Short mmCIF file of C-alpha atoms and ligand atoms in Angstrom, two decimals:
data_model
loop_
_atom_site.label_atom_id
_atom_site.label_comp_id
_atom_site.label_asym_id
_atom_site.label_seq_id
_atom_site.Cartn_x
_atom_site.Cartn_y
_atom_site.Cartn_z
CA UNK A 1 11.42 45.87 109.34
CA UNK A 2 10.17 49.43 108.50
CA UNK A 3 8.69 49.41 111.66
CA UNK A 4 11.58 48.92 113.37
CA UNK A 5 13.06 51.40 111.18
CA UNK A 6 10.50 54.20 112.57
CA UNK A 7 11.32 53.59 116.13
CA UNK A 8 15.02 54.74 115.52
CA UNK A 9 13.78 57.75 113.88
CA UNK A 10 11.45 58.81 116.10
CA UNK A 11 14.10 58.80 118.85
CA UNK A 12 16.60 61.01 116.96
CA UNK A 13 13.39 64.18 116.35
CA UNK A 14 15.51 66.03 114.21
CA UNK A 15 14.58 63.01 111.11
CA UNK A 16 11.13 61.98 110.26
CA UNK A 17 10.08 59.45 108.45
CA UNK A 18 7.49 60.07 105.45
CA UNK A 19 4.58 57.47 104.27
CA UNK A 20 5.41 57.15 100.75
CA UNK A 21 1.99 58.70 99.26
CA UNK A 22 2.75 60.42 95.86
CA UNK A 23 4.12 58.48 92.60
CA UNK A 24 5.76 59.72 89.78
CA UNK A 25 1.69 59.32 88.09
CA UNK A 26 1.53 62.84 90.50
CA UNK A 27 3.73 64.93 88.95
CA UNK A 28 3.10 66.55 85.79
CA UNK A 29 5.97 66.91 83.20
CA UNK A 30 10.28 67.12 84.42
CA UNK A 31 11.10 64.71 82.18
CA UNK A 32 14.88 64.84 82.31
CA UNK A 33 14.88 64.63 85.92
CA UNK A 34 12.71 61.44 86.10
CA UNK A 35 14.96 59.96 82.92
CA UNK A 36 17.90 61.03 85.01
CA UNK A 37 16.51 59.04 88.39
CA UNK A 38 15.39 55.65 86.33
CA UNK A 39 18.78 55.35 84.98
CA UNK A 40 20.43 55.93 88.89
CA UNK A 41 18.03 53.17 90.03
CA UNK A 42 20.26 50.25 88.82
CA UNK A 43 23.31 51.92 90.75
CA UNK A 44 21.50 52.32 94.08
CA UNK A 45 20.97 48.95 93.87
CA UNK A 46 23.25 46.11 94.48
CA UNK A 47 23.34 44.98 90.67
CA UNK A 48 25.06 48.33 90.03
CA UNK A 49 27.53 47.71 92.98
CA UNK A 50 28.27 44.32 91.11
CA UNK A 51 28.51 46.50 87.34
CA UNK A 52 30.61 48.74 88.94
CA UNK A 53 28.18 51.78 88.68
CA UNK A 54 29.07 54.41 91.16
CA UNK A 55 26.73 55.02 94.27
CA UNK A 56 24.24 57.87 93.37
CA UNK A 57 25.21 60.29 95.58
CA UNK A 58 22.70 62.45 95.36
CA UNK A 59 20.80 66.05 93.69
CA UNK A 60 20.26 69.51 94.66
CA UNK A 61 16.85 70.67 93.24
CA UNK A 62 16.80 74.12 92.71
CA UNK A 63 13.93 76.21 91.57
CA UNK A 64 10.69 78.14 91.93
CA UNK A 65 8.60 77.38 94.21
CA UNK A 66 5.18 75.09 93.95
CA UNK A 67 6.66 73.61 90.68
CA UNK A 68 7.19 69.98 92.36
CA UNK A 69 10.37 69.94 94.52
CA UNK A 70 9.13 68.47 97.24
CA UNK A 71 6.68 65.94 95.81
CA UNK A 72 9.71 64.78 93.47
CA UNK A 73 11.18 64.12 96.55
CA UNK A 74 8.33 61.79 97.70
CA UNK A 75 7.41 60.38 94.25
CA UNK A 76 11.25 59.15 94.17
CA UNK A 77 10.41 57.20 97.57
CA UNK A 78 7.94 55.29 95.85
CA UNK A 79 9.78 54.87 92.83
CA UNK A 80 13.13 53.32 94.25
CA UNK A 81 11.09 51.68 96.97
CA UNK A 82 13.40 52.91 99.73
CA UNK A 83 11.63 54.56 102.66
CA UNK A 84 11.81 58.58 102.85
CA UNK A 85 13.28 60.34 105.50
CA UNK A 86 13.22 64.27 106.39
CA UNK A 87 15.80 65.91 108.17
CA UNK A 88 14.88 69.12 109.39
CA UNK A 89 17.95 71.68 109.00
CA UNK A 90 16.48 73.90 111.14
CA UNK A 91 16.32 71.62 114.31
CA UNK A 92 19.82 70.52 113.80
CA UNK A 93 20.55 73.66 114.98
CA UNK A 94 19.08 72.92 118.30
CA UNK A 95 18.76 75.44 121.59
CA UNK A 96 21.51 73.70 123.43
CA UNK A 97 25.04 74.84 122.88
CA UNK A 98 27.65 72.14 121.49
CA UNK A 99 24.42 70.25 120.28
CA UNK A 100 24.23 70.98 116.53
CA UNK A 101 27.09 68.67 115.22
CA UNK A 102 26.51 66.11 117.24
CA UNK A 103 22.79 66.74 116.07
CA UNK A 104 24.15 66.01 112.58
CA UNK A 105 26.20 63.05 112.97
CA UNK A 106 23.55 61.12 114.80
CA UNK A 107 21.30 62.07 112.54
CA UNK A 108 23.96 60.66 109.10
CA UNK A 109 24.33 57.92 111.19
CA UNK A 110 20.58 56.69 112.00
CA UNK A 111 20.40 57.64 108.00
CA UNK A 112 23.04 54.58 107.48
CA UNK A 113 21.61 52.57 110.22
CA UNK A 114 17.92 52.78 107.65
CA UNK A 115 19.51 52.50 104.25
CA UNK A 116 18.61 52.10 101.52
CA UNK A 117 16.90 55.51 102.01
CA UNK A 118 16.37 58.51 100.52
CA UNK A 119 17.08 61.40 102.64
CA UNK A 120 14.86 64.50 101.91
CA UNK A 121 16.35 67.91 102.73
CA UNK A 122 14.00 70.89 102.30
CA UNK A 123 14.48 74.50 101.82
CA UNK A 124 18.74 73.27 102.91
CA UNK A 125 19.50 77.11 102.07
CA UNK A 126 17.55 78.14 105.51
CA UNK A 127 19.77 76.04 107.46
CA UNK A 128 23.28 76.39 105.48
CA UNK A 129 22.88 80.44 104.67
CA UNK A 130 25.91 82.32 106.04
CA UNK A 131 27.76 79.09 106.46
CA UNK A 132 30.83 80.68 104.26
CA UNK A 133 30.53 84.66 106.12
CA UNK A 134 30.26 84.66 109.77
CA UNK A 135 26.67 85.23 111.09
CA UNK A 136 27.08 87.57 114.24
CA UNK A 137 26.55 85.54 117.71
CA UNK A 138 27.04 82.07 115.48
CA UNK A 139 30.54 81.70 116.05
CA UNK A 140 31.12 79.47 113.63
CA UNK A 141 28.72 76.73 114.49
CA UNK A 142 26.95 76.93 110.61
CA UNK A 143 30.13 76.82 109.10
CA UNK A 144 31.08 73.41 111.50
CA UNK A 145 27.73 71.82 111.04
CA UNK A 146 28.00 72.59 107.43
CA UNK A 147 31.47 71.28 106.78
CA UNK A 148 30.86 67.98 108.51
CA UNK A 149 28.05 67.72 105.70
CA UNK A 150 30.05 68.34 102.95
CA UNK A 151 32.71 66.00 103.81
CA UNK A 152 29.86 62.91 104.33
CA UNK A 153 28.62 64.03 101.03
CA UNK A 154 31.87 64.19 99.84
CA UNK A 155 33.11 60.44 101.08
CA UNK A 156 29.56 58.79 101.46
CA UNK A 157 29.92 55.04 100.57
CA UNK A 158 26.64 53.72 101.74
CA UNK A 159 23.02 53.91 100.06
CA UNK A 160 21.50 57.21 101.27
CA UNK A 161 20.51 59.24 98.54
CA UNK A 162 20.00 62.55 99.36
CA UNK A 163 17.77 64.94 97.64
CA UNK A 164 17.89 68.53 98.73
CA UNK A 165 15.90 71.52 97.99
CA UNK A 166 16.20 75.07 97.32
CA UNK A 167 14.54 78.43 96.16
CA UNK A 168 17.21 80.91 97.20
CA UNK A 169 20.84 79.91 95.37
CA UNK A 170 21.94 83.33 96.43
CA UNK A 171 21.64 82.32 100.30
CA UNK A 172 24.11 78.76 99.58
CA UNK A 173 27.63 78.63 100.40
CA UNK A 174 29.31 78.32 96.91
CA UNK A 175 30.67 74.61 97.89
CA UNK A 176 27.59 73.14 98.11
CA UNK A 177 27.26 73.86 94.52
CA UNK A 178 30.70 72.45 93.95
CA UNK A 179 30.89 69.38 91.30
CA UNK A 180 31.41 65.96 93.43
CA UNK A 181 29.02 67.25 96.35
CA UNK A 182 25.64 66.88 94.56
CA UNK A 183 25.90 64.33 91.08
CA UNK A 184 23.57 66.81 88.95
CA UNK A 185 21.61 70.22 90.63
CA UNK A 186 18.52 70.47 88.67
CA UNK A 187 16.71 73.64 87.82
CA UNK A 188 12.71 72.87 88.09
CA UNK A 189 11.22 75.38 86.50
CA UNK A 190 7.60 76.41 85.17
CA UNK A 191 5.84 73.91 83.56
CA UNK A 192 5.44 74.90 79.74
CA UNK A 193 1.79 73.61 78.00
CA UNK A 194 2.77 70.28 77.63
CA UNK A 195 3.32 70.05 81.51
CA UNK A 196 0.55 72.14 82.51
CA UNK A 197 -1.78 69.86 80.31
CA UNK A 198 -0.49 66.96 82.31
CA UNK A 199 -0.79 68.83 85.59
CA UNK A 200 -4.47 70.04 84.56
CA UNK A 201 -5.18 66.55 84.37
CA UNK A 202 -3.47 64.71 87.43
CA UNK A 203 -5.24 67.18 89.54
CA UNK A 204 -8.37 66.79 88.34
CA UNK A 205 -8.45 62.99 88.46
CA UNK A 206 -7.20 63.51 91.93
CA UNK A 207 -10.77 65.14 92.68
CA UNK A 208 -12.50 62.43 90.84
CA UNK A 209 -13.48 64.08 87.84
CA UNK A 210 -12.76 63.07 84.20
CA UNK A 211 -10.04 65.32 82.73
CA UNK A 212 -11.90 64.48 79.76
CA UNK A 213 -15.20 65.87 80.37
CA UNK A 214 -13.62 69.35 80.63
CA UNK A 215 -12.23 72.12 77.97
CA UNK A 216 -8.23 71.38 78.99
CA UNK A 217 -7.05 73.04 75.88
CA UNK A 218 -8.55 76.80 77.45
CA UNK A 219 -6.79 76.06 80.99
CA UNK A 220 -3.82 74.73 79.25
CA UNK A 221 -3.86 78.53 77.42
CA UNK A 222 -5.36 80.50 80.32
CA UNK A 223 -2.68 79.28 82.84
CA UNK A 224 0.78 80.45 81.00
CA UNK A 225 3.12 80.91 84.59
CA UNK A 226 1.06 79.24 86.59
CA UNK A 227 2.98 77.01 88.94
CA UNK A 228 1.99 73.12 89.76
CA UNK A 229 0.73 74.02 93.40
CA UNK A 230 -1.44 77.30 91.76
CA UNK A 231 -3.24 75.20 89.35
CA UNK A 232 -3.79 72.64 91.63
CA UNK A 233 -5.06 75.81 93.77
CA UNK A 234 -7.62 76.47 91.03
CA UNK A 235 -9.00 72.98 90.66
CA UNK A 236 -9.34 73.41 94.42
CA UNK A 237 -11.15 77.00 94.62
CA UNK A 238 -13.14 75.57 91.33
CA UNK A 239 -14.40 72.54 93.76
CA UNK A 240 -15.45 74.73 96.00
CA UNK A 241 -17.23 77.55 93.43
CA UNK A 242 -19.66 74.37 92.07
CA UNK A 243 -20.21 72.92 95.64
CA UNK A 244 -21.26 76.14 96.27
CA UNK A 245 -23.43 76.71 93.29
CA UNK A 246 -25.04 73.30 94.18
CA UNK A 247 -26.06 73.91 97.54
CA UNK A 248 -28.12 77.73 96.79
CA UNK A 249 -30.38 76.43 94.03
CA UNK A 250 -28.54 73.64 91.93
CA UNK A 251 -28.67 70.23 93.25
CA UNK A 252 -26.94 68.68 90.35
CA UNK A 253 -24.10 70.86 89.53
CA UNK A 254 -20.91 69.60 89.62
CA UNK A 255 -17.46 70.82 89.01
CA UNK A 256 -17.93 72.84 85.39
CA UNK A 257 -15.48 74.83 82.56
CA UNK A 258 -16.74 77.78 84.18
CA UNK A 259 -15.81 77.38 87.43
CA UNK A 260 -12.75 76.12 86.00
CA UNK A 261 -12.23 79.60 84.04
CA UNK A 262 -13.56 81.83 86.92
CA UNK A 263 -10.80 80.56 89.37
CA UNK A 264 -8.16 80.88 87.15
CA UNK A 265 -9.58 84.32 86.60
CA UNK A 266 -9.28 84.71 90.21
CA UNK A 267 -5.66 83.66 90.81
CA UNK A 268 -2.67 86.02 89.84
CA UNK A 269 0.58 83.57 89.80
CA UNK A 270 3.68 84.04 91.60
CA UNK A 271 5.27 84.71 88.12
CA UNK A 272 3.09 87.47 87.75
CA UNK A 273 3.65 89.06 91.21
CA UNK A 274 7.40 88.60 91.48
CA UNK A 275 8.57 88.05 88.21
CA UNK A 276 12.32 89.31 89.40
CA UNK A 277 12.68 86.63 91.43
CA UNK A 278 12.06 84.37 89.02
CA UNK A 279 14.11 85.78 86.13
CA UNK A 280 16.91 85.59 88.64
CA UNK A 281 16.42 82.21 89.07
CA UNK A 282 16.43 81.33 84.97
CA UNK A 283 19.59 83.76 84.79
CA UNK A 284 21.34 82.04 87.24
CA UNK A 285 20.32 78.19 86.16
CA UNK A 286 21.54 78.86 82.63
CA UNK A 287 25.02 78.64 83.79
CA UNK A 288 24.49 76.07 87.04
CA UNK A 289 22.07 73.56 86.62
CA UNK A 290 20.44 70.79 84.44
CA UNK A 291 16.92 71.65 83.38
CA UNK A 292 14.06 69.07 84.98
CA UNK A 293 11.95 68.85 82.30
N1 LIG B 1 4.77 69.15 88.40
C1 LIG B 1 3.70 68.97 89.18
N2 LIG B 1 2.80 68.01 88.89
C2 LIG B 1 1.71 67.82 89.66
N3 LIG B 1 1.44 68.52 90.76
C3 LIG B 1 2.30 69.48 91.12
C4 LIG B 1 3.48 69.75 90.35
N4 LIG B 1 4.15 70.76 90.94
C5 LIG B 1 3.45 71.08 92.05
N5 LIG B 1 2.33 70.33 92.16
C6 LIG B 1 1.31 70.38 93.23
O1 LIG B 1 1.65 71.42 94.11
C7 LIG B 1 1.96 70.92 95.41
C8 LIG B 1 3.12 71.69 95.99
O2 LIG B 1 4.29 71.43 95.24
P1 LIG B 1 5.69 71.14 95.93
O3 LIG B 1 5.50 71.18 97.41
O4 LIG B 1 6.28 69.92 95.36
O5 LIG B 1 6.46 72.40 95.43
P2 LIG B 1 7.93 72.85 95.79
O6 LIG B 1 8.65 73.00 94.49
O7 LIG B 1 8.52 71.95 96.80
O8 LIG B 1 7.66 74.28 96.39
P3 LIG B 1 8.39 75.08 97.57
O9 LIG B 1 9.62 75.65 96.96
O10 LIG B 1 7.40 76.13 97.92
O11 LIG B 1 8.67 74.11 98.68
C9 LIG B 1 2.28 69.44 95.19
O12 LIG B 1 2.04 68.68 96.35
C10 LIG B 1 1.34 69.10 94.05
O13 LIG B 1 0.06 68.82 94.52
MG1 LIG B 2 8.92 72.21 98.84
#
């Protein structure tokens, strides 16, 4: 069946389909968004048709980046069982003029043909930007494309759950964030300590070592604004500090607190770079979104 499944994909090249390889076990903390997701699963589900639970439509995760959009995305896969499919936004918006809509609807309607699916839409603000102002030389094909979205979003009755991503809210047409488009938009933020202790650990067990064995308390401390993806950065740059170490005059070393510490040391977060970017962020999710954890 799922093969069969991957053979209409791979004809349409604007969807692909994604191996479901991460769990919810991979991603540290967002509590409220995985709460929010086990409660949905009963409604995508025909036992929810049968309650009368209304078909999840849907959620627009907004929110810095590295902090586990994407891998939400994937983990949810696994979790609801359904297979995982990518559109890419940007090749909707093939070379060939009159293309892009009907790029769209084939691509809603091999979605349909699969479901129940998820349908993964990354970084959505790169294709929809501009869809509500003219871009010059578009004539209007953004705004097309984009409506003929909306209005599947809008009247979708079959099981295609869409997750879609975001960093920039200030590049998306206002509608999108309209109420009865997306059913929640979710701000994933930083994780706090109790998320970065979980994060600390996940990727550590990834790389085989015991989370235990290792000082989690002083990386838990030492990483305030670190991101998911830059801690999992450190454990990685750590890895390769103590292979190092091992190979010029150490033959047992492994992985220690002080390689731990030193890459940390080494790494200056995206919160510390840009913090603008992501107080404008917090600013603007206060009003506009549900926090993810
Ligand atoms: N909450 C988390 N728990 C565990 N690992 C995480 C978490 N957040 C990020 N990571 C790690 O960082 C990697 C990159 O994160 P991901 O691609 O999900 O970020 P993103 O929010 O989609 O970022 P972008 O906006 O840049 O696309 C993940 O594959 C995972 O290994
Ligand atoms: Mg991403």
């Amino acid at each position: 069946m799922i093969k069969e499944k991957t053979q209409i994909i791979r004809k349409t090249g604007i969807l692909e389909f994604y191996p479901q390889t991460d769990s919810f076990n991979d991603v540290g903390g967002l509590a409220e968004l995985r709460d929010w997701f086990a409660k949905r699963l009963p409604a995508f589900n025909e036992e929810g048709g049968r309650a009368g639970l209304p078909l999840p439509k849907g959620v627009l995760l907004v929110g810095v980046p590295g902090c586990g959009k994407s891998l939400t995305a994937r983990a949810l896969s696994s979790a609801w069982n359904a297979p995982l499919l990518r559109l890419d936004i940007g090749r909707v918006f093939g070379s060939i003029v009159g293309k892009s809509e009907s790029n769209l609807r084939s691509a809603i309607a091999t979605a349909e043909a699969v479901s129940p699916c998820i349908l993964w839409i990354d970084e959505v603000e790169k294709g929809f930007a501009g869809a509500g102002s003219r871009r010059p030389g578009d004539s209007g094909v953004t705004a097309r494309v984009f409506g003929t979205f909306l209005s599947w979003m809008q009247e979708k009755r079959s099981p295609v759950f869409v997750v879609a991503t975001a960093n920039k809210i200030e590049a998306l047409p206002p509608e999108f964030l309209r109420k009865g488009r997306f059913d929640e938009i979710f701000f994933v933020g930083l994780p706090g300590p109790k998320e970065r202790d979980a994060i600390w650990r996940i990727h550590l067990a990834k790389r085989h070592r015991d989370p235990d064995a290792y000082d989690i308390e002083s990386l838990v401390k030492g990483s305030g604004g670190f991101s998911g993806a830059e801690i999992e950065q450190c454990v990685n740059d750590a890895l390769f500090r103590a292979f190092d170490a091992r190979h010029q005059q150490q033959p047992d070393r492994d992985l220690s607190d002080d390689d731990l510490a030193n890459a940390l040391a080494a790494t200056t977060p995206l919160a510390k770079s840009r913090p603008q970017d992501i107080e404008r962020l917090l600013a603007w999710a206060e009003h506009n979104a549900r926090r993810a954890g």
